[in-house]
Structure formats: structure tokens, C-alpha cells
GROMACS .gro file of C-alpha atoms in nm:
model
  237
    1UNK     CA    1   0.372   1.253  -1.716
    2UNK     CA    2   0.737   1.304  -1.791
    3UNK     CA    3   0.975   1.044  -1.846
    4UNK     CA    4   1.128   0.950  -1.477
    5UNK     CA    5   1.460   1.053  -1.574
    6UNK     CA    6   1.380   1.377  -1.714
    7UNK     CA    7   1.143   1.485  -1.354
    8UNK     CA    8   1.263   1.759  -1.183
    9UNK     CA    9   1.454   1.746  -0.814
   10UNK     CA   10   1.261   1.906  -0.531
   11UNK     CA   11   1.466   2.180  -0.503
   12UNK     CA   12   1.371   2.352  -0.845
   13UNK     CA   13   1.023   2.247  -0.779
   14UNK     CA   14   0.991   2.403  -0.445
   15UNK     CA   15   1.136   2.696  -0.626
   16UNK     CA   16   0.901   2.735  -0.868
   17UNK     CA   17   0.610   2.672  -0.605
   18UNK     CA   18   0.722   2.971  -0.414
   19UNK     CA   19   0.827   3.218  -0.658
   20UNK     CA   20   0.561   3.106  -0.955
   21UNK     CA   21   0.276   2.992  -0.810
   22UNK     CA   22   0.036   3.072  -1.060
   23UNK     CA   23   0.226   2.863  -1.266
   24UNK     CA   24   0.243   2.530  -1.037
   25UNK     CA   25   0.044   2.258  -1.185
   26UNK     CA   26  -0.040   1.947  -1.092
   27UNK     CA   27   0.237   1.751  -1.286
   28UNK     CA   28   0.493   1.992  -1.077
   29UNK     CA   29   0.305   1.853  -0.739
   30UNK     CA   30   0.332   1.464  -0.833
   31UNK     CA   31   0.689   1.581  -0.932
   32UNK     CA   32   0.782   1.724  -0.630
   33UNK     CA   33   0.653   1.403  -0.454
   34UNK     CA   34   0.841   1.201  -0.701
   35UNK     CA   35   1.159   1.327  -0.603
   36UNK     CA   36   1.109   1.275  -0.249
   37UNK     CA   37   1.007   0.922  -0.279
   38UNK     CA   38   1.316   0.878  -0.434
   39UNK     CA   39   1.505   1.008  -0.125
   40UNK     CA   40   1.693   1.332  -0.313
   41UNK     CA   41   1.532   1.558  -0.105
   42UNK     CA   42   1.643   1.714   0.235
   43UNK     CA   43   1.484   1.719   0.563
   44UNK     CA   44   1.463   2.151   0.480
   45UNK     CA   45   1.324   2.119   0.120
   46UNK     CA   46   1.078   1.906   0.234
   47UNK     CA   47   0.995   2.093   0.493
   48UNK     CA   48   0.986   2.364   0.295
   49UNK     CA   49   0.775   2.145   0.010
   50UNK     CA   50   0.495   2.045   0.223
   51UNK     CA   51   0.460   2.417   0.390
   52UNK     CA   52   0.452   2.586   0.094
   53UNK     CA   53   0.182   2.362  -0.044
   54UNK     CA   54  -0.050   2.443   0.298
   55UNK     CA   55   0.000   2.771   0.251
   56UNK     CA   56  -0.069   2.823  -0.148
   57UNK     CA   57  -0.376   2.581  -0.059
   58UNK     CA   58  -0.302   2.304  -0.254
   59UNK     CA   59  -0.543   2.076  -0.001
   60UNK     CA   60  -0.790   2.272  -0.134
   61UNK     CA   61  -0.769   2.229  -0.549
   62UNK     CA   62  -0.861   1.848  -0.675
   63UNK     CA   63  -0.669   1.862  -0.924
   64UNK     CA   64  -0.332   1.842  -0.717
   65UNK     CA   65  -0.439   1.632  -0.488
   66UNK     CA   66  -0.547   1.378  -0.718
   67UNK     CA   67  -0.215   1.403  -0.917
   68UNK     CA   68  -0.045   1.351  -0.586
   69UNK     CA   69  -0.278   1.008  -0.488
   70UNK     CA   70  -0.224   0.882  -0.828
   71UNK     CA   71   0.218   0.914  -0.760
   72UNK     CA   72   0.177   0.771  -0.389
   73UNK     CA   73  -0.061   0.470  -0.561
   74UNK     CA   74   0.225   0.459  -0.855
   75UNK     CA   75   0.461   0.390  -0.598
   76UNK     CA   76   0.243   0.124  -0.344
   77UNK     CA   77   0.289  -0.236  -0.307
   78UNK     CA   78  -0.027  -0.363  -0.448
   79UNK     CA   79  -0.172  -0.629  -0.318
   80UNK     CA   80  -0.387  -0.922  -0.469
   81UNK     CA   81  -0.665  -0.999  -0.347
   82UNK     CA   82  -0.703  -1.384  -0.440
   83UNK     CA   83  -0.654  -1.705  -0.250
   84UNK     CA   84  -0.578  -2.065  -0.345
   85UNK     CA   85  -0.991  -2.115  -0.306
   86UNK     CA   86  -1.079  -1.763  -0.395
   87UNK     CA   87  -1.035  -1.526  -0.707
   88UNK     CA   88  -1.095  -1.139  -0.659
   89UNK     CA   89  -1.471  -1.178  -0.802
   90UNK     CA   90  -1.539  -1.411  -0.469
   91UNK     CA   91  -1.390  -1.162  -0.235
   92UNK     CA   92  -1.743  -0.964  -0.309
   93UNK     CA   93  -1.763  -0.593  -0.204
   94UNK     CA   94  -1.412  -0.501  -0.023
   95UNK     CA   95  -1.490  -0.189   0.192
   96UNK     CA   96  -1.275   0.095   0.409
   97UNK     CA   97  -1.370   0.350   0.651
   98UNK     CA   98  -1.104   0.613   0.691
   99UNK     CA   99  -1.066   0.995   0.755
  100UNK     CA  100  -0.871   1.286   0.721
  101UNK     CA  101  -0.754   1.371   1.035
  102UNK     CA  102  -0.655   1.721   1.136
  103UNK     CA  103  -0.956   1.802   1.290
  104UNK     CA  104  -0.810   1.958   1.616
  105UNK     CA  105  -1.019   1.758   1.833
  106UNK     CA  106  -0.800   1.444   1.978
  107UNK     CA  107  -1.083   1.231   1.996
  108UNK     CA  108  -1.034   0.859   1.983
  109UNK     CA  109  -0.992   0.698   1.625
  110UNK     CA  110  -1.321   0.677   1.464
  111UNK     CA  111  -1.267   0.491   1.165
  112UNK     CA  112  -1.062   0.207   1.284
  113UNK     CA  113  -1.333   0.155   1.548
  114UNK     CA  114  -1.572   0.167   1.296
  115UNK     CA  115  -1.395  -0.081   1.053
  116UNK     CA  116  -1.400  -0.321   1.331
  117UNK     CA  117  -1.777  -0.293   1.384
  118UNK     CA  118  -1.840  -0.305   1.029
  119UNK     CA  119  -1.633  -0.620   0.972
  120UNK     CA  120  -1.810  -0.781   1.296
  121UNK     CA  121  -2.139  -0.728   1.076
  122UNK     CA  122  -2.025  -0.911   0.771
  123UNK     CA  123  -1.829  -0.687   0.591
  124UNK     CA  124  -1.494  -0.691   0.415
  125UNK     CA  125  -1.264  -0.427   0.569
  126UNK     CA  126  -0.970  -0.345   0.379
  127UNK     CA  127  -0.834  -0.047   0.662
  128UNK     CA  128  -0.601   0.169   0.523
  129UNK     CA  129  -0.456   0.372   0.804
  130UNK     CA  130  -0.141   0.482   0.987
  131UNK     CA  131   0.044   0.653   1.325
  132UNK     CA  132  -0.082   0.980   1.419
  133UNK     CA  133   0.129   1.257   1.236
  134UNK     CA  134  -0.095   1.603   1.378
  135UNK     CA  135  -0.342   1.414   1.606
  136UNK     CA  136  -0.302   1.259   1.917
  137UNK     CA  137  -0.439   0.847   1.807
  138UNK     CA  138  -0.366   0.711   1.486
  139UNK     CA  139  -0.509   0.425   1.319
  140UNK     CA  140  -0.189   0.221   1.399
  141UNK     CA  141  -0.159   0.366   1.728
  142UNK     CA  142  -0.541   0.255   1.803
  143UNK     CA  143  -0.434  -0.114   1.732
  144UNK     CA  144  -0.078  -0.100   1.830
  145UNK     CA  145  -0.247  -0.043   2.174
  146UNK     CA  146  -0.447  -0.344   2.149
  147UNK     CA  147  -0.131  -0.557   2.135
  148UNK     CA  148  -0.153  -0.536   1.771
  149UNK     CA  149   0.220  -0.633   1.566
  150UNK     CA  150   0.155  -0.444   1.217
  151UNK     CA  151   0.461  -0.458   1.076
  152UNK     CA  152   0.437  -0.826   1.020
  153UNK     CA  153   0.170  -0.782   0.748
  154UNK     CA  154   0.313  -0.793   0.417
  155UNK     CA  155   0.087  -0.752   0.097
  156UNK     CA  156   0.084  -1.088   0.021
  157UNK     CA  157  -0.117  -1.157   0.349
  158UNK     CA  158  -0.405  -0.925   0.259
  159UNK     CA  159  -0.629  -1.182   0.120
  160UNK     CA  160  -0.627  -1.431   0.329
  161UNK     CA  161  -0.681  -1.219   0.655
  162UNK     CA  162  -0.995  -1.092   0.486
  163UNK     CA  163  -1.124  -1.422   0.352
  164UNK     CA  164  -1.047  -1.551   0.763
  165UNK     CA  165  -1.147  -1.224   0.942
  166UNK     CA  166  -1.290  -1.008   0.721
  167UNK     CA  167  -1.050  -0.743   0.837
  168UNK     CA  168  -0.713  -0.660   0.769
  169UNK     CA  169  -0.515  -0.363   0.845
  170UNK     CA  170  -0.305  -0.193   0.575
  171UNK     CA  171  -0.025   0.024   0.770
  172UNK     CA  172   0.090   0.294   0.558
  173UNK     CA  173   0.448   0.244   0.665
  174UNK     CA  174   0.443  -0.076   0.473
  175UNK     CA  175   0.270  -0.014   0.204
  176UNK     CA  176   0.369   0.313   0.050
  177UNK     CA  177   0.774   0.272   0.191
  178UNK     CA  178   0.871   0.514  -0.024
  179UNK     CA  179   0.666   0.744   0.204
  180UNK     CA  180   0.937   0.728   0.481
  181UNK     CA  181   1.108   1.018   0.396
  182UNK     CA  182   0.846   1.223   0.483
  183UNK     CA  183   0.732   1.061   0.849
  184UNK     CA  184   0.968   1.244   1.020
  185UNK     CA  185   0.916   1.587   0.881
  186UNK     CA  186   0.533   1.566   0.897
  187UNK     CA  187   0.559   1.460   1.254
  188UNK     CA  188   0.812   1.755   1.329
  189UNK     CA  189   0.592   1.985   1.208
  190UNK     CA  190   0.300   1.956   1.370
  191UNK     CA  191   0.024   2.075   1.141
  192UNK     CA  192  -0.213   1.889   0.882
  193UNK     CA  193  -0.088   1.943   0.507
  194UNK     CA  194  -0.239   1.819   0.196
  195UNK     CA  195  -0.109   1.455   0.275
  196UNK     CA  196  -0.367   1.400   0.544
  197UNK     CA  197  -0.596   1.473   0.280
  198UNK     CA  198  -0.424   1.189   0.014
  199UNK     CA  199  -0.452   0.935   0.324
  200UNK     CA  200  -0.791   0.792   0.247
  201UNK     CA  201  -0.711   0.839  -0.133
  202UNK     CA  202  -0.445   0.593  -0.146
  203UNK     CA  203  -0.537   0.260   0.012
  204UNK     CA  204  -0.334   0.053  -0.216
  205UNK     CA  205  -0.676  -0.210  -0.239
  206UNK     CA  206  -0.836   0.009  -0.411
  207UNK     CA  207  -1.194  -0.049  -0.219
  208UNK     CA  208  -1.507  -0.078  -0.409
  209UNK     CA  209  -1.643   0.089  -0.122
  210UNK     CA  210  -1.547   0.348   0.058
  211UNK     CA  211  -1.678   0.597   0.384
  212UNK     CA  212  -1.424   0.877   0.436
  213UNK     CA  213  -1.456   1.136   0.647
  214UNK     CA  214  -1.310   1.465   0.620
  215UNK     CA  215  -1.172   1.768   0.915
  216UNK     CA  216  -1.437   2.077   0.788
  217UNK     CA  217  -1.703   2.108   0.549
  218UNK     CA  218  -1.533   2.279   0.291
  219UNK     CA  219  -1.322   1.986   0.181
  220UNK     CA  220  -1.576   1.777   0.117
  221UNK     CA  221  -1.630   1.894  -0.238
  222UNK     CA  222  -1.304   1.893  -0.268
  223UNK     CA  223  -1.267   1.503  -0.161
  224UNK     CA  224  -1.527   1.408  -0.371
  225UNK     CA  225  -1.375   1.599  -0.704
  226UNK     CA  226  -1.022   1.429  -0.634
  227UNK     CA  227  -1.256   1.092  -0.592
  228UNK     CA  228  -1.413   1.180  -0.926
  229UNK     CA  229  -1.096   1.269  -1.122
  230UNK     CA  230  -0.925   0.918  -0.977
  231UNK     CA  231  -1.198   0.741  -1.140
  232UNK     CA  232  -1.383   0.594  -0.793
  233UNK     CA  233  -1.736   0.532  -0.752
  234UNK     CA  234  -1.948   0.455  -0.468
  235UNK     CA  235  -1.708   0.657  -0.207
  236UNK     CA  236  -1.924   0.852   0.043
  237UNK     CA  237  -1.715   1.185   0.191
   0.00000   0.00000   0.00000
């Protein structure tokens, strides 16, 4: 990757997306994102950005979206999972459930319902989530609902509300803030792009386990590969 300083501003890499596309690699994509987590970018070129990438199908090719999980996870707060009585090896198998969204059909949210029955079983739900941006119920809307206050979790709570609960909710708003550019213009727009797709690649716990579910058929492959190329095992798509 290049040196920070020497990265490219949105505008020239939106540019180059739309008038060499052939060219566009996967170092322009994480880029692109780059910039914008740095706040350069306008409401238009991102816009602009995250269109162009839907239409030249970059949800579709591994390669990008695994350089684009691997900026977003650059730029997470990480938390750790150890307590004053446990270290990470205790913690045991730490697991998520999460999809892509974008399916079109507005039903209730799966995974976070699912997390909560898994953890009720005995497992370790790390739940990686966040508000609706093409669907009608979001992870965070889900809980929000339930009287839920998720801004108040902070990385440094993660452990210990898994070691107590065995569930913890990670809101994406929190834990990728450099993300907040974008929330308004994905939300404006209305459609899925290829960051519903980096969603369940970018839980900043980095689960040992992992169930994600994905809107059609043909991105499965695709999931896995971008799984594959971020180095993660045991992930189930």
C-alpha cells in the first residue's frame, strides 16, 4: 500500500474508476475509501464513488472487496478481548452471525435474532451489526427497539459483556467512526452497494467463528474468496 501521504483524493480516483475501469485495482478501491474516511470527500463524489462501484460490479470481484475490509479494519477501534480474570485464550470460541442485507425482502432481522438464541445456548456472540441503510430493520434498529442504548458501548466494554452475557453488540457507528461520512449518502441512496457486502467482513473482533449470510446465490463464492484472501477460517457463507 502507498504511503498515506502520497494516496490519492477521491476525486482522481472516482475519475479513474469511470473513465479507466479496466485499469481500477484494488489498491485504487481501499484508496478511494481512504480518502473518505479521512473526510476530503464530498457528499457528490461519494455519491458518485459508491455508484460507480455498483455499477462496474465491484461487489462482485474478491479482490476489491477484500482490499476494502482490510482499510475499514485498518481504521476500527479494536477491541481486547481480556478481563482482569480472563486472557483472550479463556474467552474460548468468540462467534457472530451476520448478513448482507439487500435482499429486497424487509423481513425482520435474522441474524441479531439469531445471535441472541445462539448466546442463550452457550455461545460467545461478538454481533457486529448496524441501522438499516437499504432495508427496512437493521441490526441496531432490532435492539434499539428493545429499549436497547448502543451508543454507550465503547470497545473497552467488549469483554466483559461477553464474559457476563455472552453477548455483546458491536454498533458499526462506534466502531468504524471513520465510516460516518458515508451514513448519510448510503441512506440517501437507497440501494445496496459493495459496503453491505464488507459489513460482515469487518467486525473489528475478528470472530473465530463466523455464519454470514448473503442477498443471492451468486455472491456466495464471492464472500467466501474475500474470506479466503483476508486470511479467515471456519466462516460459513
Amino acid at each position: 500500500m502507498e504511503d498515506i501521504d502520497r494516496r490519492q483524493h477521491l476525486r482522481d480516483i472516482l475519475k479513474h474508476l469511470i473513465l479507466e475501469p479496466s485499469g481500477f485495482t484494488p489498491e485504487h478501491a481501499a484508496n478511494g475509501l481512504h480518502s473518505i474516511m479521512r473526510g476530503e470527500a464530498s457528499d457528490a463524489q461519494m455519491g458518485g464513488f459508491l455508484t460507480a462501484l455498483r455499477l462496474r460490479g465491484v461487489d462482485k470481484q474478491p479482490q476489491m472487496i477484500a482490499a476494502l475490509a482490510e482499510e475499514m479494519l485498518r481504521n476500527a477501534l479494536t477491541p481486547a478481548l481480556e478481563t482482569d480474570t480472563k486472557c483472550r485464550q479463556q474467552f474460548g470460541v468468540v462467534a457472530d452471525i451476520v448478513g448482507t442485507g439487500g435482499d429486497g425482502w424487509n423481513t425482520f432481522n435474522i441474524s441479531t435474532t439469531s445471535s441472541l438464541v445462539a448466546a442463550a445456548a452457550g455461545l460467545q456472540m461478538a454481533k457486529h451489526g448496524s441501522r438499516a441503510s437499504s432495508s427496512n430493520c437493521g441490526s441496531a434498529d432490532l435492539l434499539e427497539s428493545l429499549g436497547c442504548d448502543l451508543g454507550i458501548i465503547t470497545p473497552s466494554d467488549v469483554a466483559e459483556l461477553l464474559s457476563e452475557h455472552r453477548f455483546c453488540f458491536l454498533f458499526s457507528s462506534t466502531f468504524h467512526p471513520s465510516m460516518r461520512y458515508l451514513a448519510k449518502t448510503r441512506r440517501e441512496l437507497g440501494f445496496p452497494t459493495p459496503f453491505n457486502v464488507l459489513g460482515p467482513l469487518t467486525n473489528p473482533v475478528r470472530p473465530d467463528r463466523a455464519v454470514i449470510g448473503v442477498h443471492s446465490k451468486s455472491l456466495g463464492p464471492v464472500m467466501a474468496e474475500a474470506l479466503h484472501l483476508l486470511g479467515r477460517r471456519n466462516y460459513a457463507v
